[in-house]
């Protein structure tokens, strides 16, 4: 695992379940987990096979009842480990259907749902051919990417030239650019059916980190005109895929100017940034905790079955990204509508700008009556943050 303790306090979640969690933690995040007796620091968590070796060694000594993985980049190897150990949960083929954007869109389209025109890109000719057929703009992204890393919008030949000069992403995908507002459905599937669903909309877009612009999200109330439609759409998408018996999910969909819903993508994991804390602020429902309980101790699941947030009680989140400079100061005392603050920045540290939507400098959970008030509060927060953050030019 490579998540902050605030997001995954597995020891607290497991306290009343009778389950003993063994945690393999990246060296960068391990200081947050060192108080847990069975947490182990993994120096090279992403590569090198050390995490896999430790997991198999542990399984050789201790019976394993479940393999838990929350991060997008861990889903495939967790699925393979389940198969090797013979424990229940998402298998490799099922995980790949959610991870591989080409495979995902192919499955969804076979079930009659609309997706953008798309194609895998293995060599530059594939990209040239797609542009010749469909024109600009197009979107190029790694088929197995996460956090919008490597995603680029090509609006003309100059953008294409720059992309090819830098090198195509490995296992890339190209698709037609879709005009429309991006909406999101997050939720929990337990015993094979959605038991909690929440609709929201992005404030700005997922590529905002490229330009140093904040990214945000606002929960839609249950009486919003699109809430029921979005939730029903998400259920249809999940039915078209090999959705596990238990999973959280994060679905992004375009609502076009002519009132169509066009799938962007869907993941079998929780939404990034402060999605789960924002849902909790609006509803009291702890999405990730309930996901954990559904896998290891279903009897401890809450009886709450929320579908959208109650009218008059919305929440959202905003994240701010670094500049290409050295951080000199951060603002203090956020506005009263902020109910949670996460600071990942260190004063005096040089940064290289935004590199991934999940790699933020500071993040905030906001409250408000509805998504429109959340958006106004986000704009006020952006003004407050911009007035208080300080950068100095880097030397050399």
CSV table of C-alpha atoms in Angstrom, one decimal:
chain,number,residue,atom,x,y,z
A,1,UNK,CA,0.0,0.0,0.0
A,2,UNK,CA,1.1,3.5,-0.7
A,3,UNK,CA,-1.7,5.6,0.8
A,4,UNK,CA,-1.8,8.0,3.7
A,5,UNK,CA,-2.9,6.6,7.1
A,6,UNK,CA,-5.7,9.2,7.1
A,7,UNK,CA,-7.2,7.3,4.1
A,8,UNK,CA,-6.5,3.8,5.2
A,9,UNK,CA,-6.4,3.3,9.0
A,10,UNK,CA,-6.7,-0.4,8.7
A,11,UNK,CA,-5.9,-1.1,12.3
A,12,UNK,CA,-8.8,1.1,13.4
A,13,UNK,CA,-11.2,-0.4,10.9
A,14,UNK,CA,-10.3,-3.9,12.0
A,15,UNK,CA,-10.4,-3.3,15.7
A,16,UNK,CA,-13.9,-4.8,16.2
A,17,UNK,CA,-13.8,-7.4,13.4
A,18,UNK,CA,-11.6,-10.1,14.8
A,19,UNK,CA,-9.4,-9.7,11.8
A,20,UNK,CA,-5.6,-9.2,12.0
A,21,UNK,CA,-4.3,-6.9,9.2
A,22,UNK,CA,-0.8,-7.4,7.8
A,23,UNK,CA,0.3,-4.3,6.0
A,24,UNK,CA,3.0,-4.0,3.3
A,25,UNK,CA,3.7,-0.3,3.1
A,26,UNK,CA,5.9,1.8,0.8
A,27,UNK,CA,8.9,3.2,2.6
A,28,UNK,CA,7.6,6.7,1.9
A,29,UNK,CA,4.3,6.1,3.8
A,30,UNK,CA,5.6,3.7,6.4
A,31,UNK,CA,6.3,6.3,9.1
A,32,UNK,CA,2.5,6.9,9.3
A,33,UNK,CA,2.0,3.1,10.0
A,34,UNK,CA,5.0,2.2,12.2
A,35,UNK,CA,2.7,2.0,15.2
A,36,UNK,CA,0.9,-1.0,13.8
A,37,UNK,CA,2.7,-4.2,14.9
A,38,UNK,CA,2.3,-6.1,11.6
A,39,UNK,CA,3.2,-3.3,9.2
A,40,UNK,CA,6.3,-3.8,7.2
A,41,UNK,CA,8.2,-1.2,5.2
A,42,UNK,CA,8.9,-2.1,1.6
A,43,UNK,CA,11.8,-0.1,0.1
A,44,UNK,CA,10.9,-0.5,-3.6
A,45,UNK,CA,7.1,-1.0,-3.3
A,46,UNK,CA,6.2,-0.5,-7.0
A,47,UNK,CA,9.0,-2.5,-8.7
A,48,UNK,CA,11.6,-5.1,-7.9
A,49,UNK,CA,9.2,-7.8,-6.6
A,50,UNK,CA,10.0,-7.2,-2.9
A,51,UNK,CA,6.3,-6.6,-2.0
A,52,UNK,CA,5.3,-9.7,-3.9
A,53,UNK,CA,8.1,-11.8,-2.2
A,54,UNK,CA,7.0,-10.6,1.3
A,55,UNK,CA,3.4,-11.3,0.5
A,56,UNK,CA,4.2,-14.9,-0.5
A,57,UNK,CA,6.5,-15.4,2.5
A,58,UNK,CA,3.7,-14.2,4.8
A,59,UNK,CA,1.2,-16.5,3.2
A,60,UNK,CA,3.5,-19.4,3.8
A,61,UNK,CA,3.5,-18.8,7.5
A,62,UNK,CA,0.0,-17.4,8.1
A,63,UNK,CA,-3.4,-18.4,6.7
A,64,UNK,CA,-4.7,-15.4,4.6
A,65,UNK,CA,-8.4,-14.8,4.4
A,66,UNK,CA,-8.4,-11.7,2.1
A,67,UNK,CA,-6.1,-9.6,-0.1
A,68,UNK,CA,-6.9,-5.9,0.2
A,69,UNK,CA,-5.7,-3.3,-2.3
A,70,UNK,CA,-7.2,0.1,-2.6
A,71,UNK,CA,-4.8,1.9,-5.1
A,72,UNK,CA,-5.3,1.6,-8.8
A,73,UNK,CA,-1.7,0.6,-9.4
A,74,UNK,CA,-2.1,-2.4,-7.0
A,75,UNK,CA,-5.2,-4.0,-8.4
A,76,UNK,CA,-3.7,-6.3,-10.9
A,77,UNK,CA,-1.0,-7.7,-8.7
A,78,UNK,CA,-3.5,-8.1,-5.8
A,79,UNK,CA,-5.8,-10.0,-8.1
A,80,UNK,CA,-2.9,-12.4,-9.2
A,81,UNK,CA,-2.0,-12.9,-5.5
A,82,UNK,CA,-5.6,-13.9,-4.7
A,83,UNK,CA,-5.4,-16.5,-7.5
A,84,UNK,CA,-2.1,-17.9,-6.2
A,85,UNK,CA,-3.4,-18.1,-2.7
A,86,UNK,CA,-6.9,-19.3,-3.6
A,87,UNK,CA,-8.7,-16.6,-1.6
A,88,UNK,CA,-11.9,-14.9,-2.8
A,89,UNK,CA,-12.1,-11.5,-4.4
A,90,UNK,CA,-11.4,-9.9,-7.8
A,91,UNK,CA,-9.5,-12.1,-10.2
A,92,UNK,CA,-6.9,-11.0,-12.7
A,93,UNK,CA,-9.2,-11.1,-15.7
A,94,UNK,CA,-11.8,-9.0,-13.9
A,95,UNK,CA,-9.2,-6.5,-12.7
A,96,UNK,CA,-7.9,-6.1,-16.2
A,97,UNK,CA,-11.4,-5.3,-17.5
A,98,UNK,CA,-11.4,-2.3,-15.3
A,99,UNK,CA,-7.7,-1.4,-15.7
A,100,UNK,CA,-7.3,-1.7,-19.4
A,101,UNK,CA,-9.2,1.2,-21.0
A,102,UNK,CA,-9.3,-0.4,-24.4
A,103,UNK,CA,-10.7,-3.7,-23.1
A,104,UNK,CA,-13.1,-1.8,-20.8
A,105,UNK,CA,-14.6,0.3,-23.6
A,106,UNK,CA,-14.9,-2.7,-25.9
A,107,UNK,CA,-16.9,-4.6,-23.2
A,108,UNK,CA,-19.1,-1.7,-22.5
A,109,UNK,CA,-19.8,-0.9,-26.1
A,110,UNK,CA,-20.8,-4.6,-26.7
A,111,UNK,CA,-23.6,-4.0,-24.2
A,112,UNK,CA,-25.0,-1.1,-26.2
A,113,UNK,CA,-23.6,1.8,-24.2
A,114,UNK,CA,-22.0,4.7,-25.9
A,115,UNK,CA,-18.3,5.3,-25.6
A,116,UNK,CA,-16.0,7.7,-27.6
A,117,UNK,CA,-14.6,6.3,-30.8
A,118,UNK,CA,-11.3,4.8,-29.6
A,119,UNK,CA,-8.4,2.7,-30.7
A,120,UNK,CA,-5.2,1.1,-29.2
A,121,UNK,CA,-2.0,2.8,-30.3
A,122,UNK,CA,1.0,0.5,-30.6
A,123,UNK,CA,2.9,2.4,-33.2
A,124,UNK,CA,2.7,6.0,-34.5
A,125,UNK,CA,0.8,4.9,-37.7
A,126,UNK,CA,-2.1,3.9,-35.5
A,127,UNK,CA,-2.3,7.5,-34.2
A,128,UNK,CA,-1.9,9.0,-37.6
A,129,UNK,CA,-4.7,6.8,-39.0
A,130,UNK,CA,-7.1,7.6,-36.2
A,131,UNK,CA,-6.5,11.4,-36.6
A,132,UNK,CA,-7.0,11.1,-40.4
A,133,UNK,CA,-10.3,9.3,-39.9
A,134,UNK,CA,-11.7,11.3,-37.0
A,135,UNK,CA,-9.9,14.6,-37.0
A,136,UNK,CA,-8.9,16.8,-34.0
A,137,UNK,CA,-9.2,17.1,-31.1
A,138,UNK,CA,-8.3,13.7,-29.8
A,139,UNK,CA,-7.2,12.4,-26.4
A,140,UNK,CA,-4.1,10.1,-26.0
A,141,UNK,CA,-3.6,8.3,-22.7
A,142,UNK,CA,-1.8,5.2,-21.3
A,143,UNK,CA,-4.3,2.3,-21.5
A,144,UNK,CA,-3.3,1.2,-18.0
A,145,UNK,CA,-2.7,4.6,-16.6
A,146,UNK,CA,-4.1,6.3,-13.5
A,147,UNK,CA,-4.5,9.7,-12.1
A,148,UNK,CA,-4.5,11.2,-15.6
A,149,UNK,CA,-0.8,10.6,-15.8
A,150,UNK,CA,0.4,10.8,-19.4
A,151,UNK,CA,-3.0,11.9,-20.7
A,152,UNK,CA,-2.8,14.6,-23.4
A,153,UNK,CA,-5.4,16.4,-25.5
A,154,UNK,CA,-4.1,16.9,-29.1
A,155,UNK,CA,-5.9,19.9,-30.7
A,156,UNK,CA,-3.8,20.1,-33.9
A,157,UNK,CA,-0.7,18.9,-35.7
A,158,UNK,CA,1.7,20.9,-33.4
A,159,UNK,CA,0.4,18.9,-30.4
A,160,UNK,CA,0.9,15.7,-32.3
A,161,UNK,CA,4.4,16.6,-33.2
A,162,UNK,CA,5.3,17.4,-29.6
A,163,UNK,CA,3.8,14.1,-28.4
A,164,UNK,CA,5.7,12.0,-30.9
A,165,UNK,CA,8.9,13.9,-30.1
A,166,UNK,CA,8.5,13.0,-26.4
A,167,UNK,CA,7.5,9.4,-27.2
A,168,UNK,CA,4.2,7.6,-27.1
A,169,UNK,CA,3.0,6.3,-23.8
A,170,UNK,CA,3.5,2.6,-23.5
A,171,UNK,CA,0.3,0.7,-24.4
A,172,UNK,CA,-1.4,3.9,-25.4
A,173,UNK,CA,-5.0,4.5,-26.3
A,174,UNK,CA,-6.5,7.3,-28.5
A,175,UNK,CA,-10.1,8.4,-28.5
A,176,UNK,CA,-12.2,11.2,-29.8
A,177,UNK,CA,-12.5,14.3,-27.6
A,178,UNK,CA,-16.0,14.5,-26.1
A,179,UNK,CA,-17.6,17.8,-25.5
A,180,UNK,CA,-19.6,17.9,-22.2
A,181,UNK,CA,-19.4,18.2,-18.5
A,182,UNK,CA,-17.8,15.4,-16.6
A,183,UNK,CA,-19.9,13.7,-13.9
A,184,UNK,CA,-18.8,11.0,-11.5
A,185,UNK,CA,-20.5,8.1,-9.7
A,186,UNK,CA,-18.8,6.6,-6.7
A,187,UNK,CA,-20.1,3.7,-4.7
A,188,UNK,CA,-19.8,0.4,-3.0
A,189,UNK,CA,-20.8,-3.0,-4.3
A,190,UNK,CA,-21.4,-5.8,-1.7
A,191,UNK,CA,-22.8,-9.2,-2.3
A,192,UNK,CA,-22.8,-8.4,-6.0
A,193,UNK,CA,-25.1,-5.4,-5.9
A,194,UNK,CA,-24.5,-1.6,-5.3
A,195,UNK,CA,-25.4,-0.8,-1.7
A,196,UNK,CA,-24.3,2.9,-1.7
A,197,UNK,CA,-24.0,5.3,-4.6
A,198,UNK,CA,-23.0,9.0,-4.9
A,199,UNK,CA,-23.1,11.3,-7.8
A,200,UNK,CA,-20.9,14.4,-8.2
A,201,UNK,CA,-19.4,16.7,-10.8
A,202,UNK,CA,-15.9,17.9,-11.3
A,203,UNK,CA,-15.0,21.6,-10.9
A,204,UNK,CA,-12.5,22.2,-13.6
A,205,UNK,CA,-11.2,19.0,-15.2
A,206,UNK,CA,-8.9,16.1,-14.5
A,207,UNK,CA,-6.0,17.6,-16.5
A,208,UNK,CA,-6.0,20.8,-14.4
A,209,UNK,CA,-2.8,19.8,-12.7
A,210,UNK,CA,-1.0,20.4,-16.1
A,211,UNK,CA,-1.8,24.1,-15.8
A,212,UNK,CA,-1.5,24.6,-12.1
A,213,UNK,CA,-5.3,25.1,-11.8
A,214,UNK,CA,-7.1,23.5,-8.9
A,215,UNK,CA,-9.2,20.4,-9.3
A,216,UNK,CA,-12.4,20.0,-7.3
A,217,UNK,CA,-15.6,18.0,-7.0
A,218,UNK,CA,-19.1,18.7,-5.7
A,219,UNK,CA,-21.6,16.1,-4.5
A,220,UNK,CA,-25.1,16.2,-6.1
A,221,UNK,CA,-28.1,16.0,-3.9
A,222,UNK,CA,-30.6,13.2,-4.4
A,223,UNK,CA,-33.1,15.7,-5.8
A,224,UNK,CA,-30.7,17.0,-8.5
A,225,UNK,CA,-32.2,16.4,-12.0
A,226,UNK,CA,-29.3,14.1,-13.0
A,227,UNK,CA,-28.7,12.1,-9.8
A,228,UNK,CA,-31.0,9.2,-10.4
A,229,UNK,CA,-30.1,9.0,-14.1
A,230,UNK,CA,-26.4,8.9,-13.3
A,231,UNK,CA,-26.8,6.2,-10.7
A,232,UNK,CA,-28.9,4.1,-13.0
A,233,UNK,CA,-26.3,4.5,-15.7
A,234,UNK,CA,-23.5,3.4,-13.4
A,235,UNK,CA,-25.4,0.3,-12.5
A,236,UNK,CA,-25.8,-0.5,-16.2
A,237,UNK,CA,-22.1,0.0,-16.8
A,238,UNK,CA,-21.2,-2.3,-13.9
A,239,UNK,CA,-23.6,-4.9,-15.2
A,240,UNK,CA,-21.7,-4.9,-18.5
A,241,UNK,CA,-18.3,-5.7,-16.8
A,242,UNK,CA,-17.1,-8.5,-14.6
A,243,UNK,CA,-17.7,-6.5,-11.5
A,244,UNK,CA,-16.5,-8.3,-8.3
A,245,UNK,CA,-18.8,-9.4,-5.6
A,246,UNK,CA,-17.3,-6.7,-3.4
A,247,UNK,CA,-15.6,-3.5,-4.6
A,248,UNK,CA,-15.8,0.2,-4.5
A,249,UNK,CA,-16.1,1.9,-7.9
A,250,UNK,CA,-15.3,5.2,-9.5
A,251,UNK,CA,-17.1,6.0,-12.8
A,252,UNK,CA,-16.5,9.1,-15.0
A,253,UNK,CA,-19.1,10.0,-17.6
A,254,UNK,CA,-19.6,12.9,-20.0
A,255,UNK,CA,-23.0,14.6,-20.2
A,256,UNK,CA,-23.0,16.1,-23.6
A,257,UNK,CA,-24.8,19.3,-24.7
A,258,UNK,CA,-27.4,17.2,-26.6
A,259,UNK,CA,-28.1,15.2,-23.3
A,260,UNK,CA,-26.2,12.0,-24.0
A,261,UNK,CA,-24.2,10.0,-21.4
A,262,UNK,CA,-20.9,8.9,-22.8
A,263,UNK,CA,-18.5,6.8,-20.7
A,264,UNK,CA,-15.1,8.1,-20.0
A,265,UNK,CA,-13.9,5.3,-17.8
A,266,UNK,CA,-14.7,3.3,-14.7
A,267,UNK,CA,-12.4,1.8,-12.0
A,268,UNK,CA,-12.9,-0.9,-9.5
A,269,UNK,CA,-11.5,1.3,-6.7
A,270,UNK,CA,-12.4,4.4,-4.7
A,271,UNK,CA,-12.1,7.8,-6.3
A,272,UNK,CA,-8.9,9.8,-5.7
A,273,UNK,CA,-8.2,13.0,-3.9
A,274,UNK,CA,-10.6,13.4,-1.0
A,275,UNK,CA,-13.6,11.6,-2.5
A,276,UNK,CA,-14.2,9.3,0.5
A,277,UNK,CA,-13.8,12.1,3.1
A,278,UNK,CA,-16.2,14.4,1.1
A,279,UNK,CA,-18.8,11.6,1.0
A,280,UNK,CA,-18.4,11.1,4.8
A,281,UNK,CA,-18.8,14.9,5.4
A,282,UNK,CA,-22.1,15.0,3.5
A,283,UNK,CA,-23.6,11.7,4.7
A,284,UNK,CA,-21.6,10.2,7.5
A,285,UNK,CA,-21.0,7.1,5.3
A,286,UNK,CA,-17.4,5.9,5.4
A,287,UNK,CA,-17.0,4.5,1.9
A,288,UNK,CA,-13.5,2.9,2.3
A,289,UNK,CA,-14.2,1.6,5.8
A,290,UNK,CA,-17.4,-0.1,4.6
A,291,UNK,CA,-15.5,-1.6,1.6
A,292,UNK,CA,-13.0,-3.0,4.0
A,293,UNK,CA,-15.6,-4.5,6.3
A,294,UNK,CA,-17.6,-5.9,3.4
A,295,UNK,CA,-14.5,-8.0,2.4
A,296,UNK,CA,-13.3,-9.1,5.9
A,297,UNK,CA,-16.3,-9.0,8.2
A,298,UNK,CA,-19.6,-8.5,6.3
A,299,UNK,CA,-21.6,-8.8,9.5
A,300,UNK,CA,-20.2,-5.5,10.7
A,301,UNK,CA,-21.4,-3.5,7.7
A,302,UNK,CA,-23.6,-0.5,8.4
A,303,UNK,CA,-27.3,-0.9,7.6
A,304,UNK,CA,-27.2,2.5,5.9
A,305,UNK,CA,-27.8,2.4,2.1
A,306,UNK,CA,-27.3,5.9,0.8
A,307,UNK,CA,-28.0,6.8,-2.8
A,308,UNK,CA,-26.9,10.4,-3.3
A,309,UNK,CA,-26.6,13.0,-0.5
A,310,UNK,CA,-29.6,14.5,1.2
A,311,UNK,CA,-30.9,17.8,-0.1
A,312,UNK,CA,-29.4,20.8,1.7
A,313,UNK,CA,-26.3,18.9,2.8
A,314,UNK,CA,-23.7,18.7,0.2
A,315,UNK,CA,-19.9,18.5,0.3
A,316,UNK,CA,-17.0,18.5,-2.0
A,317,UNK,CA,-13.2,18.7,-2.2
A,318,UNK,CA,-10.6,20.9,-3.8
A,319,UNK,CA,-6.9,20.1,-4.4
A,320,UNK,CA,-4.1,22.5,-5.3
A,321,UNK,CA,-1.0,21.6,-7.2
A,322,UNK,CA,2.6,22.8,-7.0
A,323,UNK,CA,4.3,25.2,-9.3
A,324,UNK,CA,7.8,24.8,-10.9
A,325,UNK,CA,9.4,26.6,-8.0
A,326,UNK,CA,10.4,26.3,-4.3
A,327,UNK,CA,7.6,26.5,-1.8
A,328,UNK,CA,8.1,29.4,0.6
A,329,UNK,CA,4.8,29.6,2.5
A,330,UNK,CA,1.3,28.1,2.8
A,331,UNK,CA,-1.8,29.9,3.9
A,332,UNK,CA,-3.3,29.3,7.4
A,333,UNK,CA,-6.9,29.4,8.8
A,334,UNK,CA,-9.0,28.3,5.9
A,335,UNK,CA,-12.6,29.6,5.5
A,336,UNK,CA,-15.3,28.2,7.9
A,337,UNK,CA,-16.9,26.0,5.2
A,338,UNK,CA,-13.7,23.9,5.2
A,339,UNK,CA,-14.1,20.8,7.5
A,340,UNK,CA,-10.9,19.0,6.7
A,341,UNK,CA,-7.4,20.0,5.5
A,342,UNK,CA,-4.6,17.8,4.2
A,343,UNK,CA,-1.2,19.3,3.6
A,344,UNK,CA,1.4,17.3,1.8
A,345,UNK,CA,3.8,20.1,1.1
A,346,UNK,CA,7.1,20.9,2.9
A,347,UNK,CA,8.3,24.5,3.1
A,348,UNK,CA,11.6,25.0,1.3
A,349,UNK,CA,11.0,22.0,-1.1
A,350,UNK,CA,11.5,22.6,-4.8
A,351,UNK,CA,8.7,21.2,-7.0
A,352,UNK,CA,8.4,20.4,-10.6
A,353,UNK,CA,4.8,21.5,-11.1
A,354,UNK,CA,1.8,19.2,-11.3
A,355,UNK,CA,2.8,15.7,-12.5
A,356,UNK,CA,-0.4,13.7,-11.6
A,357,UNK,CA,-3.9,14.6,-10.4
A,358,UNK,CA,-3.3,12.6,-7.2
A,359,UNK,CA,0.0,14.4,-6.3
A,360,UNK,CA,-1.4,17.5,-4.7
A,361,UNK,CA,0.2,20.2,-2.5
A,362,UNK,CA,-2.9,20.8,-0.3
A,363,UNK,CA,-6.4,19.5,-0.2
A,364,UNK,CA,-9.6,20.6,1.5
A,365,UNK,CA,-13.1,19.1,2.1
A,366,UNK,CA,-15.8,21.7,1.8
A,367,UNK,CA,-19.4,21.8,2.8
A,368,UNK,CA,-22.4,23.7,1.4
A,369,UNK,CA,-26.1,23.4,0.7
A,370,UNK,CA,-25.8,22.0,-2.8
A,371,UNK,CA,-23.3,21.6,-5.6
A,372,UNK,CA,-23.7,25.2,-6.7
A,373,UNK,CA,-22.7,26.5,-3.3
A,374,UNK,CA,-19.8,24.0,-3.2
A,375,UNK,CA,-18.6,25.5,-6.5
A,376,UNK,CA,-18.9,29.1,-5.1
A,377,UNK,CA,-17.0,28.0,-1.9
A,378,UNK,CA,-14.3,26.4,-4.1
A,379,UNK,CA,-13.8,29.6,-6.0
A,380,UNK,CA,-13.5,31.5,-2.7
A,381,UNK,CA,-11.1,28.9,-1.3
A,382,UNK,CA,-9.0,29.2,-4.5
A,383,UNK,CA,-8.7,33.0,-3.9
A,384,UNK,CA,-7.8,32.5,-0.3
A,385,UNK,CA,-5.1,29.9,-1.2
A,386,UNK,CA,-3.7,31.9,-4.0
A,387,UNK,CA,-3.3,35.0,-1.7
A,388,UNK,CA,-1.5,33.0,0.9
A,389,UNK,CA,0.8,30.6,-0.9
A,390,UNK,CA,4.2,31.9,-1.6
A,391,UNK,CA,6.9,30.6,-4.1
A,392,UNK,CA,10.4,31.6,-4.8
A,393,UNK,CA,12.3,31.0,-8.0
A,394,UNK,CA,14.7,28.1,-8.1
A,395,UNK,CA,18.4,28.8,-8.6
A,396,UNK,CA,20.5,26.8,-10.9
